[in-house]
XYZ file of C-alpha atoms in Angstrom:
664
model
C -143.905 234.769 -20.381
C -142.834 237.955 -22.242
C -145.178 240.382 -23.870
C -146.361 239.344 -27.331
C -144.368 240.943 -30.164
C -146.463 243.669 -31.788
C -144.024 245.047 -34.347
C -143.969 244.452 -38.112
C -140.173 244.112 -38.517
C -138.408 241.230 -36.769
C -135.019 239.517 -37.081
C -134.553 238.112 -40.581
C -134.038 234.315 -40.565
C -130.762 232.952 -42.000
C -129.180 236.359 -41.456
C -125.655 236.855 -42.771
C -124.239 240.325 -42.126
C -121.299 239.816 -44.485
C -123.359 238.808 -47.512
C -125.884 241.620 -46.820
C -123.013 244.136 -46.673
C -121.728 242.840 -50.004
C -125.209 243.001 -51.557
C -125.556 246.644 -50.487
C -122.064 247.469 -51.804
C -122.950 245.936 -55.180
C -126.283 247.796 -55.246
C -124.388 251.100 -54.976
C -121.400 250.230 -57.179
C -120.911 251.876 -60.556
C -123.252 254.309 -62.289
C -126.611 254.631 -60.521
C -127.843 252.498 -57.668
C -130.258 249.602 -57.319
C -132.749 251.283 -54.965
C -135.085 248.313 -54.977
C -132.364 245.994 -53.674
C -131.424 248.536 -50.993
C -134.970 249.038 -49.688
C -135.834 245.321 -49.847
C -132.796 244.411 -47.784
C -132.826 247.209 -45.183
C -136.600 247.173 -44.607
C -136.581 243.415 -43.953
C -133.826 243.378 -41.296
C -134.197 244.309 -37.621
C -132.300 247.311 -36.284
C -129.854 245.073 -34.428
C -129.125 243.224 -37.682
C -128.646 246.541 -39.506
C -125.953 247.503 -36.986
C -124.164 244.224 -37.719
C -124.411 244.944 -41.464
C -122.957 248.425 -40.901
C -119.982 246.984 -38.975
C -119.414 244.281 -41.614
C -119.574 246.891 -44.394
C -116.802 248.941 -42.774
C -114.677 245.819 -42.168
C -115.056 244.531 -45.741
C -114.958 247.791 -47.733
C -113.361 250.366 -45.406
C -116.273 252.751 -45.922
C -119.158 253.952 -43.745
C -122.451 252.477 -44.972
C -124.532 255.489 -43.884
C -122.177 257.878 -45.739
C -122.469 255.758 -48.893
C -126.278 255.610 -48.630
C -126.432 259.400 -48.207
C -124.289 259.802 -51.328
C -126.337 257.397 -53.462
C -129.887 258.262 -52.352
C -131.819 261.526 -52.250
C -134.781 263.266 -50.650
C -137.352 261.531 -48.437
C -136.217 258.061 -49.488
C -132.683 258.856 -48.289
C -133.979 260.207 -44.942
C -136.076 257.079 -44.412
C -133.326 254.561 -45.262
C -130.675 256.410 -43.231
C -133.144 256.654 -40.316
C -133.584 252.878 -40.405
C -129.806 252.402 -40.326
C -129.246 254.400 -37.125
C -129.590 252.758 -33.677
C -132.909 253.903 -32.118
C -131.318 256.169 -29.490
C -129.122 257.872 -32.105
C -132.103 258.298 -34.407
C -134.011 259.998 -31.565
C -130.951 262.145 -30.803
C -130.735 263.284 -34.444
C -134.457 264.136 -34.500
C -134.154 266.158 -31.269
C -131.040 267.957 -32.562
C -132.857 268.897 -35.778
C -135.902 270.028 -33.776
C -133.889 272.451 -31.628
C -133.222 275.659 -33.479
C -129.745 276.099 -34.885
C -129.778 279.138 -37.121
C -132.926 281.004 -36.227
C -135.166 278.559 -38.085
C -137.299 278.043 -34.980
C -137.953 275.053 -32.760
C -140.053 272.089 -33.852
C -141.977 271.807 -30.572
C -144.211 269.047 -31.930
C -141.192 266.807 -32.518
C -139.835 267.493 -29.003
C -143.251 266.734 -27.528
C -143.759 263.530 -29.512
C -140.398 262.020 -28.553
C -140.102 263.149 -24.931
C -143.751 262.370 -24.040
C -143.637 258.812 -25.393
C -140.284 257.241 -24.485
C -139.745 254.778 -21.629
C -137.187 255.466 -18.885
C -134.634 253.237 -20.593
C -135.218 254.832 -24.011
C -134.895 258.315 -22.456
C -131.615 257.489 -20.726
C -130.224 255.958 -23.940
C -131.308 259.062 -25.864
C -129.513 261.417 -23.440
C -126.332 259.323 -23.689
C -126.530 259.102 -27.506
C -127.018 262.885 -27.780
C -123.907 263.474 -25.656
C -121.919 260.956 -27.693
C -123.055 262.233 -31.114
C -122.934 265.997 -30.496
C -120.738 266.454 -27.410
C -123.534 268.445 -25.783
C -125.833 268.039 -22.801
C -129.403 267.483 -24.002
C -130.991 268.966 -20.888
C -128.954 272.179 -21.264
C -129.933 272.464 -24.942
C -133.633 271.978 -24.134
C -133.439 274.558 -21.312
C -131.742 277.015 -23.650
C -134.375 276.567 -26.342
C -137.667 276.496 -24.398
C -139.292 278.416 -21.552
C -141.884 278.453 -18.775
C -143.886 275.421 -17.665
C -143.268 273.797 -21.062
C -139.523 273.786 -20.317
C -140.047 272.480 -16.758
C -142.121 269.504 -17.902
C -139.636 268.625 -20.672
C -136.818 268.629 -18.100
C -138.830 266.350 -15.781
C -139.451 263.902 -18.659
C -135.767 263.993 -19.681
C -134.749 262.549 -16.311
C -136.200 259.178 -17.338
C -137.178 258.480 -13.733
C -140.940 257.865 -13.997
C -142.055 255.156 -11.565
C -142.081 251.763 -13.294
C -145.407 250.294 -14.457
C -145.727 247.817 -11.611
C -145.699 250.663 -9.070
C -149.281 251.481 -8.125
C -149.880 253.278 -4.821
C -153.542 252.401 -4.319
C -153.841 254.653 -1.276
C -152.587 257.573 -3.392
C -154.880 257.122 -6.423
C -157.823 259.021 -4.939
C -155.523 261.640 -3.368
C -153.694 262.291 -6.676
C -156.992 262.631 -8.541
C -158.237 265.105 -5.913
C -154.933 267.014 -6.044
C -155.218 267.368 -9.835
C -158.806 268.565 -9.475
C -157.837 271.051 -6.743
C -154.919 272.280 -8.875
C -157.176 273.132 -11.820
C -160.940 272.894 -11.949
C -161.562 273.668 -8.271
C -159.715 276.976 -8.097
C -159.254 280.283 -9.862
C -156.062 279.879 -11.855
C -154.064 276.677 -12.216
C -151.329 275.104 -10.083
C -149.180 273.950 -13.007
C -146.468 272.572 -10.700
C -148.886 269.959 -9.344
C -149.770 268.799 -12.892
C -146.047 268.583 -13.729
C -145.137 266.651 -10.581
C -147.900 264.063 -10.875
C -148.022 263.558 -14.657
C -144.229 263.581 -14.950
C -143.404 261.066 -12.215
C -146.201 258.602 -11.405
C -146.245 255.238 -13.191
C -148.384 254.674 -16.263
C -150.579 252.080 -14.527
C -151.053 254.342 -11.509
C -152.009 257.343 -13.641
C -154.538 255.304 -15.636
C -156.335 254.630 -12.335
C -155.947 258.286 -11.339
C -157.584 259.401 -14.601
C -160.568 257.101 -13.947
C -160.922 258.511 -10.420
C -160.533 262.067 -11.734
C -163.409 261.481 -14.143
C -165.685 260.594 -11.208
C -164.678 263.673 -9.210
C -164.716 266.246 -12.032
C -167.408 264.629 -14.228
C -165.113 265.346 -17.156
C -161.967 263.745 -18.554
C -158.491 264.898 -17.551
C -158.003 265.842 -21.235
C -160.957 268.251 -21.122
C -159.601 269.836 -17.943
C -156.154 270.286 -19.504
C -157.740 271.936 -22.560
C -159.642 274.407 -20.377
C -156.907 275.053 -17.766
C -153.657 275.109 -19.772
C -152.590 276.717 -23.043
C -149.974 276.802 -25.801
C -147.098 274.306 -26.040
C -147.539 273.352 -22.374
C -151.154 272.307 -23.047
C -150.076 270.312 -26.132
C -147.298 268.575 -24.163
C -149.544 267.632 -21.237
C -152.226 266.292 -23.599
C -149.557 264.193 -25.341
C -148.378 262.812 -21.985
C -151.972 261.878 -21.043
C -152.599 260.304 -24.456
C -149.403 258.231 -24.160
C -150.412 257.099 -20.679
C -153.816 256.015 -21.989
C -152.466 254.359 -25.155
C -149.228 254.968 -27.035
C -150.537 253.209 -30.166
C -153.531 255.576 -30.293
C -151.220 258.574 -29.733
C -149.077 257.508 -32.688
C -152.124 256.742 -34.842
C -153.273 260.347 -34.338
C -149.820 261.705 -35.152
C -149.633 259.607 -38.337
C -153.085 260.732 -39.448
C -152.220 264.391 -38.906
C -148.955 263.924 -40.834
C -150.820 262.808 -43.974
C -154.239 264.492 -44.001
C -154.929 267.660 -45.978
C -152.601 269.237 -48.518
C -148.973 268.156 -48.219
C -147.394 265.528 -45.988
C -145.348 266.102 -42.814
C -142.742 263.610 -43.997
C -140.386 264.059 -41.035
C -143.164 262.969 -38.652
C -144.224 260.102 -40.897
C -140.652 258.819 -41.247
C -139.866 259.208 -37.540
C -142.885 257.197 -36.353
C -142.645 254.465 -38.999
C -138.933 253.992 -38.199
C -139.173 254.091 -34.408
C -142.327 251.954 -33.927
C -141.831 249.284 -36.604
C -140.237 246.878 -34.102
C -142.376 247.841 -31.097
C -146.128 248.298 -31.682
C -146.871 248.982 -35.361
C -149.625 246.319 -35.404
C -151.427 248.074 -32.545
C -150.943 251.469 -34.201
C -152.543 250.068 -37.356
C -155.511 248.819 -35.353
C -155.940 252.141 -33.550
C -155.680 253.976 -36.868
C -158.427 251.771 -38.278
C -160.537 252.333 -35.156
C -160.317 256.119 -35.266
C -160.248 256.955 -38.983
C -162.083 255.930 -42.114
C -159.257 254.005 -43.779
C -156.351 251.756 -42.936
C -152.875 253.171 -42.340
C -151.681 251.144 -45.330
C -154.195 252.778 -47.670
C -153.454 256.253 -46.368
C -149.714 255.789 -46.987
C -150.521 254.384 -50.426
C -152.616 257.447 -51.309
C -150.265 260.037 -49.821
C -146.758 258.969 -50.896
C -145.018 257.663 -54.014
C -142.097 255.750 -55.487
C -139.439 253.913 -53.491
C -140.314 256.033 -50.457
C -143.852 254.635 -50.551
C -142.663 251.059 -51.077
C -140.395 251.257 -48.018
C -143.095 252.777 -45.812
C -145.565 250.069 -46.862
C -143.012 247.365 -45.964
C -142.645 248.933 -42.505
C -146.442 249.162 -42.186
C -146.549 245.439 -42.846
C -149.956 244.972 -44.441
C -153.430 246.294 -45.096
C -156.223 245.869 -42.561
C -159.738 244.748 -43.398
C -161.686 247.768 -42.202
C -164.297 245.821 -40.240
C -162.261 242.850 -39.085
C -162.118 241.953 -35.424
C -159.909 244.017 -33.152
C -156.636 242.963 -31.616
C -157.042 242.983 -27.809
C -155.293 246.372 -27.465
C -157.642 248.109 -29.895
C -160.774 246.447 -28.478
C -159.840 247.672 -25.003
C -159.194 251.174 -26.337
C -162.518 251.225 -28.196
C -164.348 250.087 -25.061
C -162.517 252.695 -22.949
C -163.279 255.495 -25.425
C -167.005 254.793 -25.126
C -166.743 254.488 -21.345
C -165.106 257.923 -21.099
C -167.727 259.351 -23.452
C -170.497 257.875 -21.252
C -169.010 259.245 -18.016
C -168.073 262.725 -19.196
C -170.382 265.623 -18.474
C -169.168 268.195 -20.980
C -169.535 271.843 -20.039
C -170.706 273.357 -23.301
C -169.630 276.932 -23.968
C -170.687 279.285 -26.692
C -168.659 282.217 -27.956
C -171.489 284.782 -28.156
C -173.038 285.964 -24.905
C -175.665 288.599 -24.048
C -174.274 292.115 -24.417
C -173.881 293.741 -21.004
C -175.150 297.286 -21.587
C -177.858 296.280 -24.002
C -180.058 299.074 -25.371
C -182.447 297.775 -28.065
C -183.653 301.269 -28.993
C -180.095 302.569 -29.342
C -179.123 299.526 -31.437
C -182.205 299.918 -33.664
C -181.406 303.617 -34.277
C -177.730 302.820 -34.976
C -178.687 300.105 -37.481
C -181.097 302.455 -39.258
C -178.407 305.137 -39.455
C -175.930 302.563 -40.848
C -178.328 301.778 -43.715
C -179.776 305.250 -44.428
C -178.657 307.374 -47.344
C -175.970 306.563 -49.876
C -173.814 303.560 -49.020
C -173.947 301.195 -46.061
C -171.901 301.212 -42.858
C -171.192 297.466 -42.723
C -168.834 297.831 -39.747
C -171.623 299.143 -37.500
C -174.045 296.414 -38.644
C -171.467 293.687 -38.000
C -170.433 295.146 -34.644
C -174.006 295.225 -33.337
C -175.380 291.984 -34.782
C -172.361 289.767 -34.027
C -171.999 291.028 -30.440
C -175.613 290.480 -29.347
C -177.251 287.231 -28.263
C -180.085 285.868 -30.384
C -182.668 286.888 -27.778
C -181.296 290.437 -27.882
C -181.422 290.454 -31.688
C -185.120 289.551 -31.535
C -185.690 292.548 -29.245
C -183.843 294.750 -31.745
C -186.067 293.427 -34.574
C -189.209 294.223 -32.605
C -187.960 297.638 -31.486
C -186.865 298.506 -35.043
C -190.440 297.919 -36.240
C -192.038 299.717 -33.246
C -189.807 302.807 -33.428
C -189.303 303.123 -37.170
C -192.203 301.228 -38.742
C -189.740 299.277 -40.858
C -188.835 295.595 -41.220
C -185.210 295.202 -40.159
C -184.796 291.950 -42.112
C -186.028 293.571 -45.329
C -183.703 296.562 -44.821
C -180.678 294.327 -44.183
C -181.520 292.232 -47.236
C -181.627 295.317 -49.479
C -178.371 296.789 -48.115
C -176.125 293.711 -47.884
C -175.190 291.073 -50.440
C -173.797 287.599 -50.972
C -172.287 285.702 -48.027
C -172.346 288.641 -45.627
C -176.085 289.066 -46.255
C -176.729 285.354 -45.668
C -174.680 285.373 -42.471
C -176.201 288.543 -40.962
C -179.764 287.491 -41.856
C -179.076 284.050 -40.364
C -177.979 285.670 -37.111
C -181.103 287.861 -37.033
C -183.520 284.917 -37.370
C -184.667 282.875 -34.391
C -182.899 279.493 -34.189
C -186.115 277.747 -35.312
C -186.576 280.113 -38.291
C -182.924 279.661 -39.239
C -183.061 275.843 -39.057
C -186.296 275.822 -41.084
C -184.662 278.046 -43.711
C -181.586 275.786 -43.846
C -183.785 272.701 -44.291
C -185.668 274.443 -47.106
C -182.415 275.478 -48.823
C -181.105 271.894 -48.538
C -184.132 270.588 -50.465
C -184.715 273.274 -53.083
C -183.244 273.352 -56.571
C -181.974 270.499 -58.685
C -180.035 268.574 -56.035
C -180.579 267.821 -52.361
C -177.927 268.648 -49.749
C -178.301 265.411 -47.785
C -175.391 266.284 -45.472
C -177.215 269.435 -44.304
C -180.453 267.502 -43.655
C -178.525 264.905 -41.650
C -176.511 267.466 -39.680
C -179.560 269.450 -38.552
C -181.872 266.545 -37.703
C -179.196 264.516 -35.905
C -177.853 267.311 -33.688
C -180.983 269.185 -32.562
C -182.873 268.455 -29.344
C -186.511 267.336 -29.390
C -187.647 270.855 -28.506
C -185.478 272.420 -31.223
C -186.842 269.977 -33.831
C -190.454 270.635 -32.810
C -189.920 274.414 -32.962
C -188.217 274.051 -36.357
C -191.163 271.996 -37.695
C -193.560 274.685 -36.536
C -191.448 277.445 -38.133
C -191.219 275.426 -41.365
C -195.016 275.064 -41.538
C -195.511 278.800 -40.874
C -192.951 279.891 -43.458
C -193.608 277.448 -46.298
C -197.226 276.235 -45.736
C -196.174 272.578 -45.894
C -195.080 270.264 -43.112
C -191.397 269.434 -42.890
C -192.303 265.738 -42.897
C -194.157 266.086 -46.219
C -191.249 268.062 -47.692
C -188.782 265.348 -46.642
C -191.047 262.590 -47.972
C -191.228 264.206 -51.417
C -187.488 264.969 -51.609
C -185.905 261.734 -50.341
C -186.564 258.017 -50.636
C -186.033 254.554 -49.206
C -184.402 253.887 -45.847
C -182.856 257.350 -45.841
C -186.317 258.965 -46.023
C -187.511 256.807 -43.138
C -184.508 257.799 -41.003
C -185.085 261.516 -41.617
C -188.829 261.287 -40.923
C -188.122 259.363 -37.720
C -185.686 262.053 -36.553
C -188.075 264.866 -37.621
C -190.659 263.687 -35.074
C -188.532 265.212 -32.310
C -189.483 262.257 -30.137
C -186.082 260.814 -29.139
C -186.138 259.380 -25.601
C -184.544 261.669 -23.019
C -183.925 259.191 -20.185
C -180.520 258.344 -18.694
C -178.852 255.078 -19.689
C -180.639 251.884 -18.671
C -177.846 249.332 -18.246
C -179.974 246.184 -18.666
C -181.687 247.574 -21.751
C -178.336 248.822 -23.143
C -176.998 245.260 -23.019
C -180.104 244.016 -24.863
C -179.825 246.775 -27.489
C -176.111 246.081 -27.999
C -176.770 242.366 -28.514
C -179.615 243.119 -30.954
C -177.313 245.382 -32.979
C -174.578 242.712 -32.950
C -177.067 240.046 -34.100
C -178.377 242.403 -36.823
C -174.882 242.588 -38.335
C -175.393 239.041 -39.607
C -178.830 239.780 -41.125
C -179.768 240.980 -44.625
C -178.806 244.606 -45.246
C -182.437 245.795 -45.169
C -183.155 244.068 -41.850
C -179.883 245.381 -40.439
C -180.748 248.969 -41.388
C -184.225 248.580 -39.849
C -182.777 247.397 -36.534
C -180.104 250.099 -36.467
C -182.729 252.765 -37.239
C -185.105 251.520 -34.537
C -182.395 251.920 -31.885
C -180.156 254.753 -33.125
C -183.034 257.106 -34.035
C -185.055 256.653 -30.835
C -182.819 256.040 -27.808
C -181.380 258.904 -25.761
C -177.748 259.892 -26.350
C -176.621 258.843 -22.803
C -178.246 255.450 -23.361
C -176.650 255.041 -26.805
C -173.200 255.709 -25.338
C -173.626 252.649 -23.137
C -175.099 250.650 -26.038
C -172.097 251.413 -28.253
C -169.702 250.598 -25.414
C -171.312 247.195 -24.836
C -171.459 246.598 -28.613
C -167.647 246.361 -28.568
C -167.872 243.649 -25.910
C -170.633 241.759 -27.771
C -169.039 241.815 -31.210
C -165.326 242.669 -30.735
C -165.986 245.398 -33.318
C -166.665 249.121 -33.126
C -170.056 250.447 -34.225
C -168.418 253.017 -36.546
C -166.487 250.339 -38.419
C -169.622 248.250 -38.911
C -171.543 251.216 -40.321
C -168.711 252.089 -42.717
C -168.320 248.491 -43.867
C -171.931 247.271 -44.057
C -173.883 250.374 -45.092
C -173.595 252.783 -47.990
C -174.682 256.169 -49.302
C -176.961 258.477 -47.343
C -178.029 255.758 -44.881
C -174.383 255.212 -43.926
C -173.819 258.973 -43.591
C -176.893 259.416 -41.380
C -176.039 256.507 -39.076
C -172.404 257.591 -38.893
C -173.464 261.146 -37.973
C -175.621 259.817 -35.131
C -172.718 257.757 -33.755
C -170.282 260.680 -34.047
C -172.741 263.024 -32.320
C -173.387 260.541 -29.536
C -169.655 260.093 -28.983
C -168.668 263.772 -29.117
C -170.924 266.332 -30.791
C -168.414 269.239 -30.777
C -165.933 266.928 -32.531
C -168.579 266.085 -35.151
C -169.150 269.790 -35.861
C -165.391 270.444 -35.947
C -165.099 267.789 -38.657
C -168.004 269.349 -40.597
C -166.318 272.775 -40.455
C -163.007 271.297 -41.600
C -164.681 269.634 -44.581
C -166.458 272.920 -45.407
C -163.129 274.741 -45.774
C -160.458 272.218 -46.774
C -159.259 271.912 -50.358
C -160.337 274.094 -53.248
C -163.493 276.125 -52.708
C -165.504 276.672 -49.543
C -168.924 275.306 -48.646
C -170.133 278.694 -47.385
C -173.636 277.458 -46.622
C -172.300 274.790 -44.238
C -169.853 277.285 -42.720
C -172.628 279.841 -42.082
C -175.052 277.196 -40.816
C -172.674 275.859 -38.163
C -171.177 279.198 -37.065
C -174.654 280.725 -36.626
C -176.366 277.761 -34.997
C -173.573 276.834 -32.547
C -172.259 280.282 -31.556
C -174.319 280.412 -28.340
C -174.218 276.672 -27.578
C -170.840 274.963 -27.996
C -168.661 276.832 -30.504
C -165.895 277.204 -27.897
C -165.822 273.386 -27.504
C -165.900 272.983 -31.291
C -162.875 275.286 -31.556
C -160.939 273.139 -29.082
C -161.804 269.918 -30.934
C -160.863 271.527 -34.260
C -157.422 272.476 -32.957
C -156.754 269.063 -31.436
C -157.846 267.104 -34.522
C -156.451 269.288 -37.288
C -153.354 270.863 -35.697
C -154.594 274.293 -36.793
C -157.100 276.626 -35.197
C -160.579 277.317 -36.529
C -159.585 280.998 -36.503
C -156.635 280.262 -38.837
C -158.835 278.278 -41.223
C -161.491 281.029 -41.406
C -158.779 283.672 -41.837
C -157.212 281.787 -44.733
C -160.412 280.638 -46.419
C -162.702 283.704 -46.360
C -162.351 287.427 -46.934
C -163.714 290.918 -46.282
C -166.665 291.645 -44.015
C -167.807 288.012 -44.236
C -164.499 286.927 -42.679
C -164.659 289.716 -40.095
C -168.101 288.582 -38.891
C -167.135 284.906 -38.800
C -164.023 285.702 -36.734
C -166.125 287.637 -34.195
C -168.422 284.598 -33.895
C -165.387 282.303 -33.623
C -164.469 284.251 -30.510
C -160.688 284.026 -30.556
C -157.514 282.288 -31.640
C -156.523 279.017 -29.916
């Protein structure tokens, strides 16, 4: 029995190529064109039927249908309709040709990567033949002439279209291949890129899925994390795309579609390419993966991000809206389960960007800071250079030495000499982590409104010890307990969640499999209870269990309910309770990714949330800011460095970029 059809466009019943050709001719005849008739007809026929229509059109009217469509239509709508009219291999060939630089415009590496990383052997061989037929050129030669290094080598390997077929699994080689990948990267100084290319470019998809599982056991991290730390540039992006396609092509395309529409502007070429090429293959699975990973359906995102006839055609290809918390299709349920399994198995090596200064001299630093602030004017460069290049422990020594040597309070001097965001950032760096967190909690609750997102972010992401030290610092600084402050500033279930988290009493044990199954079933059962009872049950488990245990709970929740915990929270909860529960789940799954998302939201659009930006850059610089940078780049297709550069200015920007630690 063949694989179930997962596309949204199938053969139209009662198809008649001749009458369709005539209908299109009439829609373009005379002054103006009937765009609605054109899109309704073309978007409801399969590609094979469109080729029959094209042949009938030439036979009946002696004209080329694509040429006529190009003449009658314009802009994105024209590109979409013409893309639908080309045979798949010729559409791929056109996209590749446009991606390879012609007149110094530069190469669209992302397009090359997307197509060549995701096509089957048959699709790749058809693409190479179509390119030769359409342009009279050899695709491999053009790729070689336009790319370089390991990136070029891997593209050439993929172009051969000779990957082992999916039923080829060499069980005796699975462990050896996983060990070879580990030895080629994590286990040595430098990376043996040729080994990555050979294995990832030639082994079958099924075989490599087993290799990735075995690799996880050996390295205690995912193959994706190893690629991010061992490779760089376009080669890193290509290898990540290959791995993502091996794990799940629908999820790979869901990510690409999301990136094409999020933020300001739309990458219409990417959007068109994916909607055209996957509409008859796996669009239903892509929709499910999109719903699993993001906060809205693909249909709604297209609806919000496009307009006119272009939008109407895309929505027809999408094929329908998805209830955000409906049950998964099997593909998406398996992916959701696998995502949690990988999260549970991975031991992430957290890396900060600020380390102790090698030739540290607290007395010299104290004297230099005093000199930078003495007399008329302030030497901000010296202050930034010292403060941003010392660890927090070293800064505390400088504070103490400054008082011992000079009889002055360094914090008071900095406050009087600096101003605005630079002052807030430098003072934040000079505080102990507990003092800084206490200050941030106080700021989140003072004034007319409460910054609930800040309260959630701090209490969800800090360890028990960090929370206890923060509570102590809060009491010392403000003569009131943090718990009392929270109780007077918040209410209802949200207040109870925050007070629970503020105890700093989360369990710290590893996952208990039997208990995880019980917890997962209790959460699944709670989904059918009244909203208040549901929130109570979720709070009792999500606010108290250890993160390793919760990873297993959330994994088993998919099996118990055929739903993902994130979708349930988004669908069944609201307001601050939803935000708090969602933050816990995101932190459990991947805390650097959670912070990357918080930083993106702090800087995207008009205006910058400088308090959030300062809070995260200061508090994570010695813990996991390097990991956050990597997640930022992968999710948002731009580096954290670029965002800071474009969104801030002056000495504030300079200090943030030092903390950021580099461009990715």
